[in-house]
mmCIF file with all atom_site columns, C-alpha atoms in Angstrom:
data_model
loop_
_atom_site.group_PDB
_atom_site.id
_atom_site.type_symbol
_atom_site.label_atom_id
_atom_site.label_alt_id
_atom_site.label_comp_id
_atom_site.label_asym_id
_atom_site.label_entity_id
_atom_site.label_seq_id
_atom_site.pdbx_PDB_ins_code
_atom_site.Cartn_x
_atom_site.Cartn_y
_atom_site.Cartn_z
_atom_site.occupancy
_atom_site.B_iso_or_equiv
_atom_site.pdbx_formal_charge
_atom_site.auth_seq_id
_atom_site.auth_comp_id
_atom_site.auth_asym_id
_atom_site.auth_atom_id
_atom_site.pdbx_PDB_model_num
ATOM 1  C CA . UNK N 1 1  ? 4.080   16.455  -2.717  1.00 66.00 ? 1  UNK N CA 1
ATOM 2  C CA . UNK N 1 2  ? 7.560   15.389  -1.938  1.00 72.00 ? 2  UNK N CA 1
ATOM 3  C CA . UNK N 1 3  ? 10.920  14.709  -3.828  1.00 75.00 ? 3  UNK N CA 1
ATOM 4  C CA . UNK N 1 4  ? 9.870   10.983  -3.632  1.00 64.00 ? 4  UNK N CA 1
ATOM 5  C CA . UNK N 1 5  ? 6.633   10.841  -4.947  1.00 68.00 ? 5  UNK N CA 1
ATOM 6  C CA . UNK N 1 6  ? 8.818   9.367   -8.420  1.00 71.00 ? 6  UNK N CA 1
ATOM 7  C CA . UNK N 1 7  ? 9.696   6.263   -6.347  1.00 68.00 ? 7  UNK N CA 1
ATOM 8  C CA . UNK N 1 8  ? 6.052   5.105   -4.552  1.00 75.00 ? 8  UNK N CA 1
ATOM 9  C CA . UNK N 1 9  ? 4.215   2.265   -6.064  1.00 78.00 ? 9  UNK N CA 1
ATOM 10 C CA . UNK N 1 10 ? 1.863   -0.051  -5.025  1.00 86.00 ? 10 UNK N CA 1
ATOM 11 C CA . UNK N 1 11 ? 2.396   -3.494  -4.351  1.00 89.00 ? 11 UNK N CA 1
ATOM 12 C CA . UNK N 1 12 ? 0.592   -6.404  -4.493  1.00 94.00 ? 12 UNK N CA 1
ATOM 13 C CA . UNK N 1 13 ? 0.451   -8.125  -1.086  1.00 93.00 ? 13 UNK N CA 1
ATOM 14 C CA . UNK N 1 14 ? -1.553  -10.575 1.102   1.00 96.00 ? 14 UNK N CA 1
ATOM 15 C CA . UNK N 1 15 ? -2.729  -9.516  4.649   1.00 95.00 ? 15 UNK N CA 1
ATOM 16 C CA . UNK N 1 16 ? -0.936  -11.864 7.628   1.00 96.00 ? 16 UNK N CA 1
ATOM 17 C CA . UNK N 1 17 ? -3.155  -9.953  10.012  1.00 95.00 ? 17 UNK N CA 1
ATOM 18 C CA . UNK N 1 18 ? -6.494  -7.425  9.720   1.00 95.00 ? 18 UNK N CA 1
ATOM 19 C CA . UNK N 1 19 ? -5.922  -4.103  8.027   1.00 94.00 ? 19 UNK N CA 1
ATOM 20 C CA . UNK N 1 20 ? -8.102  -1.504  7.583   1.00 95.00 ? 20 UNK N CA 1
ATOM 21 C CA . UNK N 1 21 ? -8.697  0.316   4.158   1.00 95.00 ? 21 UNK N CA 1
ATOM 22 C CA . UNK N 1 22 ? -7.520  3.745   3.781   1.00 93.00 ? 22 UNK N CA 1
ATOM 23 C CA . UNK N 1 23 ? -9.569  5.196   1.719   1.00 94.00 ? 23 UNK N CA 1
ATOM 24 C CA . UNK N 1 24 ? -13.067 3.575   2.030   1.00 96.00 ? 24 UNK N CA 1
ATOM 25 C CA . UNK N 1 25 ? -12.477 2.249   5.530   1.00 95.00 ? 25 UNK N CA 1
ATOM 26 C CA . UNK N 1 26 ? -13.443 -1.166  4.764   1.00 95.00 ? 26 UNK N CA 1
ATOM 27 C CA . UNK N 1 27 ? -11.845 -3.893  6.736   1.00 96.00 ? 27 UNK N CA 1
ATOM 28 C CA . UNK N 1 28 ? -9.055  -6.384  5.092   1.00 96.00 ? 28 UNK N CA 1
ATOM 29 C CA . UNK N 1 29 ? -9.103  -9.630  6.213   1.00 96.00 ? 29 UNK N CA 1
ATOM 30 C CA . UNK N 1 30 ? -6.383  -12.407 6.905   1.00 96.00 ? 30 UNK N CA 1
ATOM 31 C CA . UNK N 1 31 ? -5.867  -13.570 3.936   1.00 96.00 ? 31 UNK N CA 1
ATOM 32 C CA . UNK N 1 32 ? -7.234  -11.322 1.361   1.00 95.00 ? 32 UNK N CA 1
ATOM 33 C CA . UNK N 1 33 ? -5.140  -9.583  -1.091  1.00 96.00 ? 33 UNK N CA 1
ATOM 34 C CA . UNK N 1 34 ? -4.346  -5.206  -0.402  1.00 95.00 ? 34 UNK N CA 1
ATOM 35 C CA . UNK N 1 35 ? -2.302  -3.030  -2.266  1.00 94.00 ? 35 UNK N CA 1
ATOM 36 C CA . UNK N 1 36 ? 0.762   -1.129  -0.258  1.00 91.00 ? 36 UNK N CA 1
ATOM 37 C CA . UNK N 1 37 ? 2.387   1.505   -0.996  1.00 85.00 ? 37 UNK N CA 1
ATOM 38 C CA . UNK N 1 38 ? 5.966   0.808   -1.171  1.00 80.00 ? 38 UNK N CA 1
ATOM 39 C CA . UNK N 1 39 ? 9.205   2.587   -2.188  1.00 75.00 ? 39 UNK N CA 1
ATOM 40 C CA . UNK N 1 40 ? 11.805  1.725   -5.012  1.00 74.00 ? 40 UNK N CA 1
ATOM 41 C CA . UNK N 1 41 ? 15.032  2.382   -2.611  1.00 71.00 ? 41 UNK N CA 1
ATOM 42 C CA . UNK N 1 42 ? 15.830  -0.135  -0.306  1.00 68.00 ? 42 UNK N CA 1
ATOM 43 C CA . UNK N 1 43 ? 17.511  2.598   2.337   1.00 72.00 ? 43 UNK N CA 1
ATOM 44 C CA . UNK N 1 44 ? 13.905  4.888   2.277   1.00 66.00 ? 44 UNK N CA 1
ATOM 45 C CA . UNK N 1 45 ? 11.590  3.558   4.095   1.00 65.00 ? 45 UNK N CA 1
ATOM 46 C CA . UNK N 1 46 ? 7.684   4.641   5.240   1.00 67.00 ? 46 UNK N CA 1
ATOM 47 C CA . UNK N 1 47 ? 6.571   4.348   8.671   1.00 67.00 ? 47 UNK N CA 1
ATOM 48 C CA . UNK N 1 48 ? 2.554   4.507   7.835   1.00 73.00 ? 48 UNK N CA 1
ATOM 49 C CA . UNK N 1 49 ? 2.297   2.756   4.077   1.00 80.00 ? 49 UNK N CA 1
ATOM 50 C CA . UNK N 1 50 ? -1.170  4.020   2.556   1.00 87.00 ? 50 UNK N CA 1
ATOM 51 C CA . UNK N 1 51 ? -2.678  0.203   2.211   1.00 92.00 ? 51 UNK N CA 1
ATOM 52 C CA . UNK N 1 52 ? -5.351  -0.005  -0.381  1.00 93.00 ? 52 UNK N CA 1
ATOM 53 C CA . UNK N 1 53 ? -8.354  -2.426  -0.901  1.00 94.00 ? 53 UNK N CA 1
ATOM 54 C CA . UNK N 1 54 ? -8.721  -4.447  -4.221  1.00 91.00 ? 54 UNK N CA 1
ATOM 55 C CA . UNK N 1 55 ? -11.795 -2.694  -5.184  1.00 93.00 ? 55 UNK N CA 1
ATOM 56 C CA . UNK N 1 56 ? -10.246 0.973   -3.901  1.00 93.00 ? 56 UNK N CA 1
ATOM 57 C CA . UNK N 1 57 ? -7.109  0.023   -5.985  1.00 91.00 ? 57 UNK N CA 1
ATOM 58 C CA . UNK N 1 58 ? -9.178  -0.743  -9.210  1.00 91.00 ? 58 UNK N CA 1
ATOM 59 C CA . UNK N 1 59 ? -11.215 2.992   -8.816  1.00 90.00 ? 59 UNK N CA 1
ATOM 60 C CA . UNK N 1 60 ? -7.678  4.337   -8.546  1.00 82.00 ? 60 UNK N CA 1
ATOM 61 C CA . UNK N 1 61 ? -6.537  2.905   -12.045 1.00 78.00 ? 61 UNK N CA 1
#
């Protein structure tokens, strides 16, 4: 838990190179569509963004 936790969201992106899923492990492919974790403030930034598959992402909500 940190102060920030308010300002994470996950964002819609699609994958210029392989990824791998965080939480099942399952492999993202050029192309394909992930969900990032990303930060409201433009000054904060994350050096290891949680990256999410689209069926991981659709458990999640």
């Amino acid at each position: 838990m940190s102060k920030y936790d308010n300002l994470k969201f996950f964002k819609k992106t699609k994958a210029r190179i392989s990824h791998a899923c965080m939480k099942c492990r399952g492999q993202i492919n050029t192309g394909d569509f992930y969900y990032a974790k990303n930060i409201k403030d433009k000054f904060l930034h994350s050096l290891h963004r949680k990256k999410l598959c689209d069926k991981c992402y659709e458990e999640a909500n």
